[in-house]
Coordinates of C-alpha atoms in Angstrom, one line a residue:
Chain A
M1 CA -75.7 -0.5 -60.3
A2 CA -76.2 3.2 -59.5
V3 CA -77.4 4.2 -56.1
S4 CA -80.9 5.7 -56.3
A5 CA -81.4 9.3 -55.2
E6 CA -83.6 8.2 -52.3
N7 CA -81.0 5.7 -51.0
K8 CA -78.2 8.3 -51.4
R9 CA -80.2 10.8 -49.4
R10 CA -80.7 8.2 -46.7
L11 CA -77.1 7.3 -46.6
V12 CA -76.1 11.0 -46.2
T13 CA -78.6 11.4 -43.4
A14 CA -77.3 8.4 -41.6
A15 CA -73.7 9.6 -42.0
L16 CA -74.7 12.9 -40.5
V17 CA -76.7 11.6 -37.5
G18 CA -74.7 8.4 -37.0
P19 CA -71.9 9.6 -34.8
A20 CA -74.2 11.5 -32.5
A21 CA -76.6 8.5 -32.4
V22 CA -73.7 6.1 -31.5
W23 CA -72.5 8.5 -28.8
L24 CA -75.9 8.9 -27.3
F25 CA -76.4 5.1 -27.3
T26 CA -73.0 4.2 -25.9
F27 CA -72.7 6.9 -23.2
L28 CA -76.3 7.5 -22.3
V29 CA -78.7 4.6 -23.1
L30 CA -76.2 1.8 -22.3
P31 CA -74.9 3.3 -19.1
F32 CA -78.3 4.1 -17.8
T33 CA -79.5 0.6 -18.7
A34 CA -76.6 -0.7 -16.6
V35 CA -77.6 1.5 -13.7
V36 CA -81.2 0.1 -13.8
I37 CA -79.9 -3.5 -13.9
F38 CA -77.5 -2.7 -11.0
A39 CA -80.4 -1.3 -9.0
F40 CA -81.9 -4.8 -8.9
G41 CA -78.7 -6.4 -7.9
E42 CA -76.7 -7.0 -4.7
R43 CA -73.6 -5.5 -3.2
A44 CA -70.6 -7.9 -3.7
P45 CA -68.8 -8.7 -0.4
E46 CA -65.7 -6.8 -1.6
G47 CA -67.8 -3.9 -2.9
G48 CA -69.2 -3.3 -6.3
Y49 CA -72.0 -5.4 -7.8
Q50 CA -73.1 -9.0 -8.1
P51 CA -76.0 -10.1 -10.2
A52 CA -79.3 -10.8 -8.5
F53 CA -82.9 -9.9 -9.0
T54 CA -84.2 -8.3 -5.9
L55 CA -86.2 -5.2 -4.9
A56 CA -84.2 -5.0 -1.6
Q57 CA -82.3 -1.9 -2.8
F58 CA -85.5 0.1 -3.4
A59 CA -87.0 -1.2 -0.2
N60 CA -83.9 0.2 1.6
L61 CA -84.3 3.8 0.2
G62 CA -85.5 4.9 3.7
A63 CA -81.9 4.5 4.9
R64 CA -81.1 7.7 3.0
S65 CA -84.3 9.4 3.9
A66 CA -82.4 12.5 5.3
A67 CA -80.8 13.1 1.9
F68 CA -84.2 12.8 0.2
A69 CA -85.9 15.0 2.8
N70 CA -83.2 17.7 2.5
T71 CA -83.3 17.6 -1.3
L72 CA -87.0 17.6 -1.6
T73 CA -87.5 20.5 0.8
L74 CA -84.4 22.7 0.1
A75 CA -84.7 22.4 -3.7
P76 CA -88.3 23.8 -4.0
I77 CA -87.7 26.3 -1.2
G78 CA -84.5 27.4 -2.9
A79 CA -86.3 27.7 -6.2
L80 CA -89.1 29.7 -4.6
A81 CA -86.6 32.0 -2.8
C82 CA -84.9 32.6 -6.2
L83 CA -88.3 33.4 -7.8
L84 CA -89.2 35.9 -5.1
I85 CA -86.0 37.8 -5.6
A86 CA -85.8 37.3 -9.4
Y87 CA -89.3 38.5 -10.4
P88 CA -89.0 42.2 -9.3
V89 CA -85.4 42.3 -10.7
A90 CA -86.6 40.8 -14.1
Y91 CA -89.5 43.2 -14.1
Y92 CA -87.3 46.2 -13.5
L93 CA -84.9 45.2 -16.2
A94 CA -87.5 44.3 -18.8
I95 CA -90.1 47.1 -18.2
K96 CA -88.6 49.9 -16.2
A97 CA -84.9 50.1 -17.1
D98 CA -83.6 52.4 -19.8
Q99 CA -83.5 50.5 -23.1
K100 CA -80.0 51.7 -23.9
Y101 CA -78.5 49.8 -20.9
R102 CA -80.9 46.8 -20.9
M103 CA -78.6 44.4 -22.7
F104 CA -75.6 45.5 -20.5
L105 CA -77.6 45.1 -17.3
I106 CA -78.9 41.7 -18.2
S107 CA -75.4 40.5 -19.3
L108 CA -74.1 41.5 -15.8
I109 CA -76.8 39.2 -14.3
V110 CA -76.1 36.2 -16.6
I111 CA -72.3 36.3 -16.6
P112 CA -71.9 35.0 -13.0
F113 CA -74.0 32.0 -13.9
W114 CA -71.7 31.0 -16.7
T115 CA -68.6 31.3 -14.5
S116 CA -67.4 28.4 -12.3
M117 CA -70.0 27.3 -9.8
L118 CA -67.2 25.7 -7.8
V119 CA -65.4 29.0 -7.4
R120 CA -68.6 31.0 -6.7
T121 CA -69.6 28.5 -4.0
Y122 CA -66.1 28.6 -2.6
A123 CA -66.4 32.4 -2.3
W124 CA -69.2 31.9 0.2
M125 CA -67.3 29.2 2.1
Y126 CA -64.7 31.9 2.4
L127 CA -67.2 34.6 3.5
L128 CA -69.2 32.5 5.9
G129 CA -66.2 30.7 7.4
A130 CA -64.7 31.5 10.8
R131 CA -62.4 34.2 9.4
G132 CA -65.1 35.8 7.3
I133 CA -68.4 37.4 8.4
P134 CA -68.5 35.6 11.8
H135 CA -65.0 37.1 12.5
L136 CA -66.3 40.6 11.7
L137 CA -69.4 40.1 13.8
E138 CA -67.2 39.0 16.7
L139 CA -65.1 42.2 16.3
A140 CA -68.4 44.2 16.3
G141 CA -69.3 42.6 19.6
I142 CA -72.3 40.7 18.3
G143 CA -70.7 37.5 19.5
D144 CA -70.1 34.0 18.4
V145 CA -72.2 33.0 15.4
R146 CA -71.8 29.9 13.3
L147 CA -72.9 30.4 9.7
L148 CA -71.1 27.7 7.7
N149 CA -72.5 24.1 7.7
T150 CA -76.1 25.1 8.3
P151 CA -79.2 24.7 6.2
G152 CA -79.3 28.5 5.9
A153 CA -75.8 28.5 4.3
V154 CA -76.9 25.9 1.8
L155 CA -80.0 27.9 1.0
L156 CA -77.9 31.1 0.6
G157 CA -75.6 29.2 -1.7
I158 CA -78.5 27.9 -3.8
V159 CA -80.0 31.4 -4.2
Y160 CA -76.6 32.9 -5.1
G161 CA -75.8 30.1 -7.5
Y162 CA -79.1 29.8 -9.3
L163 CA -80.6 33.3 -9.2
P164 CA -79.3 34.3 -12.7
L165 CA -80.9 31.2 -14.1
M166 CA -84.3 32.3 -12.6
I167 CA -84.0 35.9 -13.8
L168 CA -83.2 35.2 -17.4
P169 CA -86.4 33.3 -18.5
I170 CA -88.7 35.7 -16.6
Y171 CA -86.9 38.6 -18.2
V172 CA -87.4 37.0 -21.6
S173 CA -91.1 36.5 -21.2
L174 CA -91.6 40.1 -19.8
E175 CA -89.5 41.6 -22.6
K176 CA -91.7 39.9 -25.2
L177 CA -94.8 41.4 -23.6
D178 CA -96.6 43.8 -25.9
R179 CA -96.4 47.2 -24.2
R180 CA -99.6 48.3 -25.9
L181 CA -101.5 45.9 -23.6
L182 CA -100.2 47.8 -20.6
D183 CA -101.3 51.1 -22.1
A184 CA -104.7 49.7 -23.1
S185 CA -105.2 48.4 -19.5
A186 CA -104.3 51.8 -18.1
D187 CA -106.6 53.6 -20.7
L188 CA -109.4 51.4 -19.6
G189 CA -109.0 52.7 -16.1
A190 CA -107.1 49.8 -14.4
S191 CA -104.8 50.8 -11.6
P192 CA -101.1 49.9 -12.0
L193 CA -101.7 47.1 -9.5
S194 CA -104.6 45.5 -11.3
T195 CA -102.7 45.9 -14.6
F196 CA -99.9 44.0 -13.0
F197 CA -102.1 41.2 -11.7
G198 CA -104.5 41.1 -14.6
V199 CA -102.1 41.5 -17.5
T200 CA -98.3 41.4 -16.7
L201 CA -98.2 38.6 -14.3
P202 CA -100.4 36.1 -16.3
L203 CA -98.4 36.8 -19.4
S204 CA -95.1 36.2 -17.7
L205 CA -96.1 32.9 -16.2
P206 CA -94.5 30.8 -18.9
G207 CA -91.2 32.4 -18.0
V208 CA -91.8 31.8 -14.3
M209 CA -92.6 28.2 -15.0
T210 CA -89.4 27.7 -17.1
G211 CA -87.3 29.3 -14.3
V212 CA -88.9 27.4 -11.5
S213 CA -88.7 24.0 -13.2
L214 CA -85.1 24.6 -14.5
V215 CA -83.8 25.6 -11.1
T216 CA -85.7 22.9 -9.3
I217 CA -84.5 20.2 -11.6
L218 CA -80.8 21.3 -11.4
L219 CA -81.1 21.5 -7.6
L220 CA -82.4 18.0 -7.3
G221 CA -79.0 16.7 -8.5
E222 CA -76.9 19.3 -6.7
Y223 CA -73.7 18.2 -5.0
L224 CA -71.3 21.1 -4.6
I225 CA -73.4 23.6 -2.6
P226 CA -74.4 21.1 0.1
Q227 CA -70.9 19.6 0.2
L228 CA -69.1 22.9 0.6
L229 CA -71.6 25.0 2.5
G230 CA -73.4 22.2 4.3
G231 CA -70.2 20.6 5.3
G232 CA -71.5 17.0 5.3
K233 CA -74.2 18.0 7.8
V234 CA -76.8 19.2 5.2
F235 CA -76.5 16.7 2.5
F236 CA -78.5 16.1 -0.7
I237 CA -79.2 13.0 -2.8
G238 CA -76.1 13.9 -4.9
N239 CA -73.9 13.8 -1.8
A240 CA -75.4 10.4 -0.9
L241 CA -74.6 9.1 -4.3
V242 CA -71.0 10.2 -4.2
D243 CA -70.7 8.6 -0.8
L244 CA -72.2 5.3 -1.9
F245 CA -70.3 5.0 -5.2
L246 CA -66.9 6.3 -4.2
Q247 CA -66.6 5.6 -0.5
S248 CA -68.8 2.7 0.6
R249 CA -68.8 1.1 -2.9
N250 CA -72.4 0.0 -2.5
W251 CA -73.2 0.2 -6.2
P252 CA -76.6 -1.5 -6.3
F253 CA -78.0 0.7 -3.5
G254 CA -76.4 3.8 -5.2
S255 CA -78.0 2.7 -8.5
A256 CA -81.4 2.4 -6.9
I257 CA -81.1 5.9 -5.5
A258 CA -79.9 7.2 -8.9
V259 CA -82.8 5.6 -10.6
T260 CA -85.2 7.2 -8.0
L261 CA -83.6 10.6 -8.5
V262 CA -84.1 10.4 -12.3
V263 CA -87.7 9.3 -11.7
V264 CA -88.2 12.4 -9.5
V265 CA -86.6 14.7 -12.0
V266 CA -88.8 13.3 -14.8
A267 CA -91.9 13.6 -12.6
V268 CA -91.1 17.3 -11.8
L269 CA -90.5 17.9 -15.5
L270 CA -93.8 16.3 -16.6
V271 CA -95.8 18.2 -13.9
A272 CA -94.0 21.5 -15.0
M273 CA -94.8 20.9 -18.6
R274 CA -98.4 20.1 -17.8
I275 CA -98.8 23.3 -15.8
A276 CA -97.0 25.3 -18.4
W277 CA -99.3 23.9 -21.0
R278 CA -102.4 24.9 -19.1
V279 CA -100.9 28.3 -18.3
S280 CA -99.9 29.3 -21.8
G281 CA -102.4 27.2 -23.8
T282 CA -99.6 25.7 -25.8
R283 CA -97.4 22.6 -25.7
Q284 CA -94.6 24.6 -27.1
V285 CA -92.8 25.6 -23.9
D286 CA -89.1 25.6 -23.8
L287 CA -88.0 24.1 -20.5
I288 CA -84.4 23.9 -21.6
Chain B
M1 CA -87.1 48.7 -7.1
R2 CA -83.9 50.3 -8.4
A3 CA -82.3 49.9 -5.0
L4 CA -83.2 46.2 -5.0
V5 CA -81.6 45.7 -8.4
F6 CA -78.5 47.6 -7.2
A7 CA -78.4 45.5 -4.1
L8 CA -78.6 42.4 -6.2
Y9 CA -75.6 43.4 -8.3
V10 CA -73.6 43.9 -5.0
F11 CA -74.8 40.5 -3.8
L12 CA -73.8 38.9 -7.1
Y13 CA -70.3 40.4 -7.4
A14 CA -69.1 41.2 -3.9
P15 CA -68.2 37.6 -3.0
I16 CA -66.3 37.1 -6.3
A17 CA -64.6 40.5 -5.8
L18 CA -63.4 39.6 -2.3
V19 CA -61.8 36.3 -3.5
V20 CA -60.0 38.3 -6.3
L21 CA -59.0 41.0 -3.8
F22 CA -57.6 38.5 -1.3
S23 CA -55.7 36.6 -3.9
F24 CA -53.4 39.7 -4.0
N25 CA -53.0 39.8 -0.3
S26 CA -49.5 39.6 0.8
G27 CA -50.4 38.0 4.2
R28 CA -51.4 34.5 4.9
N29 CA -54.4 35.6 7.0
A30 CA -57.7 35.2 5.2
S31 CA -59.5 38.0 7.0
E32 CA -57.2 41.0 6.9
L33 CA -55.5 42.7 4.0
V34 CA -51.8 43.3 4.8
G35 CA -50.4 44.5 1.5
F36 CA -50.4 43.9 -2.2
S37 CA -48.5 40.9 -3.6
T38 CA -48.6 38.5 -6.5
Q39 CA -46.7 35.8 -4.7
W40 CA -49.7 33.5 -4.5
Y41 CA -50.0 33.5 -8.3
G42 CA -46.3 32.7 -8.5
R43 CA -46.8 29.8 -6.1
A44 CA -49.9 28.5 -7.9
L45 CA -48.2 28.7 -11.3
S46 CA -45.1 26.8 -10.0
N47 CA -47.2 24.1 -8.4
P48 CA -46.6 21.0 -10.6
F49 CA -49.8 19.2 -9.4
L50 CA -51.8 22.3 -10.3
M51 CA -50.2 22.6 -13.7
D52 CA -50.8 19.0 -14.4
A53 CA -54.5 19.3 -13.5
L54 CA -54.7 22.4 -15.7
E55 CA -53.2 20.5 -18.6
T56 CA -55.6 17.6 -18.2
S57 CA -58.6 20.0 -18.1
L58 CA -57.4 21.9 -21.2
I59 CA -56.9 18.6 -23.1
V60 CA -60.3 17.2 -22.0
A61 CA -62.2 20.4 -22.7
F62 CA -60.6 20.9 -26.1
T63 CA -61.2 17.4 -27.2
S64 CA -64.7 17.0 -26.0
A65 CA -65.7 20.5 -27.3
S66 CA -64.2 19.8 -30.7
L67 CA -65.9 16.4 -31.0
A68 CA -69.2 18.0 -29.7
A69 CA -68.9 20.8 -32.3
I70 CA -68.3 18.4 -35.2
F71 CA -70.8 15.7 -34.3
G72 CA -73.3 18.1 -32.8
T73 CA -73.4 20.2 -36.0
M74 CA -73.6 17.1 -38.2
A75 CA -76.5 15.9 -36.1
A76 CA -78.3 19.3 -36.2
I77 CA -78.2 19.2 -40.0
G78 CA -79.1 15.6 -40.2
L79 CA -82.0 15.8 -37.8
E80 CA -83.8 18.1 -40.3
R81 CA -83.8 15.2 -42.8
L82 CA -85.1 12.6 -40.4
G83 CA -88.6 11.2 -40.2
Q84 CA -90.8 12.6 -37.5
R85 CA -90.7 9.5 -35.2
T86 CA -86.9 9.0 -35.4
R87 CA -86.4 12.7 -34.7
A88 CA -88.7 12.5 -31.6
V89 CA -86.6 9.7 -30.2
F90 CA -83.4 11.6 -30.9
D91 CA -84.9 14.8 -29.4
G92 CA -85.8 12.8 -26.2
L93 CA -82.2 11.5 -25.9
L94 CA -80.7 14.9 -26.4
S95 CA -82.9 16.5 -23.8
A96 CA -82.1 13.6 -21.4
A97 CA -78.4 14.3 -21.9
I98 CA -79.0 17.8 -20.6
V99 CA -81.8 17.2 -18.0
V100 CA -80.4 14.0 -16.3
P101 CA -78.3 15.3 -13.3
G102 CA -74.6 15.3 -13.8
V103 CA -74.1 13.1 -10.8
V104 CA -76.2 10.4 -12.5
I105 CA -74.4 10.8 -15.8
G106 CA -71.1 10.4 -13.9
I107 CA -72.3 7.3 -12.0
A108 CA -73.8 5.6 -15.1
T109 CA -70.7 6.2 -17.2
L110 CA -68.5 4.8 -14.3
V111 CA -70.6 1.7 -13.8
A112 CA -70.9 0.9 -17.5
L113 CA -67.2 1.5 -18.3
V114 CA -66.0 -0.5 -15.3
E115 CA -68.2 -3.4 -16.4
L116 CA -67.1 -3.1 -20.0
F117 CA -63.4 -3.0 -19.1
S118 CA -63.7 -6.0 -16.8
F119 CA -65.1 -7.9 -19.8
L120 CA -62.9 -6.5 -22.5
N121 CA -59.5 -6.5 -20.7
P122 CA -59.3 -10.3 -20.3
A123 CA -60.6 -10.7 -23.8
I124 CA -57.8 -8.4 -25.2
A125 CA -55.2 -10.1 -23.1
A126 CA -56.3 -13.5 -24.4
V127 CA -55.8 -12.6 -28.0
W128 CA -52.9 -10.2 -27.6
P129 CA -49.8 -11.6 -29.4
G130 CA -47.2 -9.9 -27.2
T131 CA -46.5 -10.2 -23.5
D132 CA -47.8 -6.8 -22.4
P133 CA -51.4 -6.4 -23.6
P134 CA -52.9 -2.8 -23.4
K135 CA -55.3 -2.3 -20.5
L136 CA -58.3 -0.2 -20.9
G137 CA -59.1 2.1 -17.9
L138 CA -60.6 5.3 -16.8
G139 CA -58.9 8.5 -17.8
Y140 CA -58.9 11.0 -20.6
G141 CA -61.1 8.8 -22.7
S142 CA -63.8 8.4 -20.2
I143 CA -64.0 12.1 -19.2
V144 CA -64.1 13.1 -22.9
A145 CA -66.8 10.6 -23.6
A146 CA -69.0 11.7 -20.6
H147 CA -68.4 15.5 -21.2
G148 CA -68.9 15.0 -24.9
L149 CA -72.4 13.7 -24.2
F150 CA -73.9 16.8 -22.8
T151 CA -71.8 19.3 -24.8
M152 CA -72.8 17.6 -28.0
A153 CA -76.5 17.9 -27.0
L154 CA -75.8 21.6 -26.3
V155 CA -74.1 22.3 -29.6
T156 CA -76.9 20.4 -31.5
M157 CA -79.5 22.6 -29.8
I158 CA -77.6 25.9 -30.5
V159 CA -76.9 25.0 -34.2
R160 CA -80.5 23.8 -34.7
A161 CA -81.9 27.0 -33.4
R162 CA -79.8 28.8 -35.9
L163 CA -80.7 26.5 -38.8
A164 CA -84.4 27.0 -37.9
S165 CA -84.1 30.8 -38.2
L166 CA -82.2 30.4 -41.5
G167 CA -84.7 31.1 -44.4
R168 CA -85.5 28.0 -46.5
D169 CA -86.0 30.2 -49.5
I170 CA -82.3 31.1 -49.7
V171 CA -81.4 27.5 -49.8
E172 CA -84.0 26.8 -52.4
A173 CA -82.8 29.7 -54.5
S174 CA -79.3 28.3 -54.4
S175 CA -80.4 24.9 -55.7
D176 CA -82.6 26.6 -58.3
L177 CA -79.4 28.3 -59.6
Y178 CA -78.0 24.8 -60.0
A179 CA -75.7 24.7 -57.1
T180 CA -75.0 21.2 -55.8
P181 CA -76.1 20.5 -52.3
L182 CA -72.5 20.5 -51.2
T183 CA -71.9 24.0 -52.8
T184 CA -75.1 25.3 -51.2
F185 CA -73.9 24.0 -47.9
R186 CA -70.4 25.5 -48.3
E187 CA -71.4 28.8 -49.7
I188 CA -74.8 29.5 -48.1
V189 CA -75.4 27.4 -45.0
L190 CA -72.0 27.1 -43.4
P191 CA -71.1 30.8 -43.3
Q192 CA -74.4 31.5 -41.6
I193 CA -74.2 28.8 -39.0
S194 CA -70.4 29.0 -38.3
P195 CA -70.7 31.7 -35.6
S196 CA -73.2 29.4 -33.8
I197 CA -70.9 26.5 -34.1
A198 CA -68.1 28.6 -32.7
A199 CA -70.3 29.8 -29.8
G200 CA -71.4 26.2 -29.2
F201 CA -67.7 25.1 -29.1
L202 CA -66.8 27.8 -26.6
L203 CA -69.8 27.1 -24.4
A204 CA -69.0 23.4 -24.6
F205 CA -65.4 24.1 -23.7
T206 CA -66.4 26.2 -20.7
F207 CA -68.9 23.6 -19.4
S208 CA -66.3 20.8 -19.8
F209 CA -63.6 23.0 -18.2
D210 CA -65.9 23.9 -15.3
D211 CA -67.4 20.5 -14.7
F212 CA -66.6 18.9 -11.4
I213 CA -69.1 16.2 -10.6
I214 CA -69.0 14.1 -13.8
A215 CA -65.2 14.2 -13.9
F216 CA -65.1 13.3 -10.2
F217 CA -66.6 9.9 -11.1
V218 CA -65.0 9.0 -14.3
A219 CA -61.5 10.6 -14.1
G220 CA -59.9 7.5 -12.6
S221 CA -56.4 8.5 -11.5
K222 CA -56.4 11.7 -13.6
T223 CA -57.0 15.0 -11.9
T224 CA -58.8 17.9 -13.6
L225 CA -58.5 21.5 -12.4
P226 CA -62.0 21.5 -10.7
I227 CA -61.1 18.2 -8.9
Y228 CA -57.8 19.7 -7.8
V229 CA -59.5 22.9 -6.6
F230 CA -62.1 20.9 -4.7
A231 CA -59.5 18.8 -3.0
S232 CA -57.5 21.8 -2.0
I233 CA -60.5 23.6 -0.6
R234 CA -61.2 20.6 1.6
R235 CA -57.7 20.6 2.8
G236 CA -58.2 24.2 4.0
I237 CA -58.5 27.6 2.6
T238 CA -55.2 29.2 1.6
P239 CA -54.5 32.4 -0.3
E240 CA -53.1 30.2 -3.1
I241 CA -56.6 28.9 -3.7
N242 CA -57.8 32.4 -4.0
A243 CA -55.3 32.9 -6.8
I244 CA -56.3 29.7 -8.5
A245 CA -60.0 30.6 -8.2
T246 CA -59.3 34.0 -9.8
I247 CA -57.5 32.3 -12.7
V248 CA -60.4 29.9 -13.2
L249 CA -62.9 32.8 -13.1
V250 CA -61.0 34.9 -15.5
A251 CA -60.6 32.0 -17.9
S252 CA -64.3 31.1 -18.0
L253 CA -65.2 34.8 -18.2
V254 CA -63.1 35.3 -21.3
L255 CA -64.6 32.3 -23.0
I256 CA -68.2 33.4 -22.1
V257 CA -67.6 36.9 -23.4
M258 CA -66.1 35.4 -26.6
A259 CA -69.2 33.2 -27.1
R260 CA -71.6 36.1 -26.5
F261 CA -69.6 38.2 -28.9
L262 CA -69.9 35.5 -31.6
T263 CA -73.7 35.1 -31.2
R264 CA -74.1 38.9 -31.4
E265 CA -71.9 39.2 -34.5
K266 CA -74.1 36.6 -36.2
K267 CA -77.0 39.0 -36.0
L268 CA -75.0 41.8 -37.6
K269 CA -73.8 39.6 -40.4
S270 CA -77.3 38.4 -41.4
G271 CA -78.4 42.0 -41.3
D272 CA -75.5 42.8 -43.7
Q273 CA -76.6 40.2 -46.1
V274 CA -80.2 41.4 -46.2
Q275 CA -78.9 44.8 -47.0
K276 CA -76.6 43.6 -49.7
A277 CA -79.4 41.6 -51.2

């Protein structure tokens, strides 16, 4: 019996999508389901997991409140700091800079983001360490300063690491902006400042939203920056997770924290999408 | 404002430049330049642990990026043919693979695989005919699987964006001229999306090569280059690490420039075709 055209089409589609579907199921859906199950379990005496059905792990979240507090303050503050620096830069590159060099200048901004975050964070560890800037300050007679392993160092690392990711979406939304609107606004007698606040800024808000939510979401799961620049004193949820899974082997508690982290990320994403929707009047906002 | 932008470039590049500069320092001291030397590169390249980690990273990045490029491209093409609801589920999963923090992906993969192995290994041993049954464990396979997840999502998104910008009319014209779907794919679609696939592959390779946190969980006894660098940094900063860091930077830079070049050439090519037509 011949295969009908419709069945053949279905077969081809399944063959195309199948491997990706299997991969997503085996290495995303299944593992995450396991983590959720673990979160309701108990720590086995020798470490790891033993089955149970208890909310004790979630009730215990307060034991890691410092990690949650650090993450939930430094991630938004870091994103905001990135925004404050990124906006004028993106504005200059998209509106003021010579068009001939625009692509080159923006490439120079993006390239660091694509290079190793580990190495770039390490560079600051090197600079802020005892033999770096503090050493120079000491030579200059300013005295003994400690820079590494402070919240300030973590914030600096965050701004350094994620700034390019904030600049890019804002640049894109400013670049798309119709220049004639700016001319029209000026023709109608608006001052440059009121053109900026009345026209440019509102039209660039989708880019701002994308940048802020992207950076915040990535920061919520950050591990390297607090580990290297916070030196175990300023730790994030990510650091707590590594500790719980690889050192104390308390898998159920770690799982409960991981589930909570994902819930927070999804909540941030949903709020961002909602705001973006209201701001731009469309659901079609690319957050990724 | 110009001054601010200039200051930003200094801020972005000065730390990297310092690491590169000090990797050529002949002295051991991390804060004063004594003279020029490439000795730290020599030491780094003759360090067997480092070379081992580099080899692991290259194998993992190549395997996961290749699988991601193949399956991701297939998925991108297949997704167009799916019903709306199935596609929405798929889209959700693909976004999740990118949005869920790496640290959670690493944990989830570790937990699931360890459980799976503790169930499978006795089962295999029970039915194994010989005396030495194979034992499943963490290693290359688990890193490739976990990296392949988000790199595949990345490739799918890049190729899909390209497919969406591909005119439907040219595909329809091809089938009107009695080309089989396979011929249309080979002659029309594939040449147009291949630069995106290559760019996706290179980005996937870079991400996998640079990833620390996921590999940290699922590598088992294997050591990738970022894991090695991380461990050496914690042991103390040495000029050798500056040399390794410089090598890592240059490697990811080359890949990124190649990926950018490919996506740029794509625009030129489609322009060519319009002109020829």
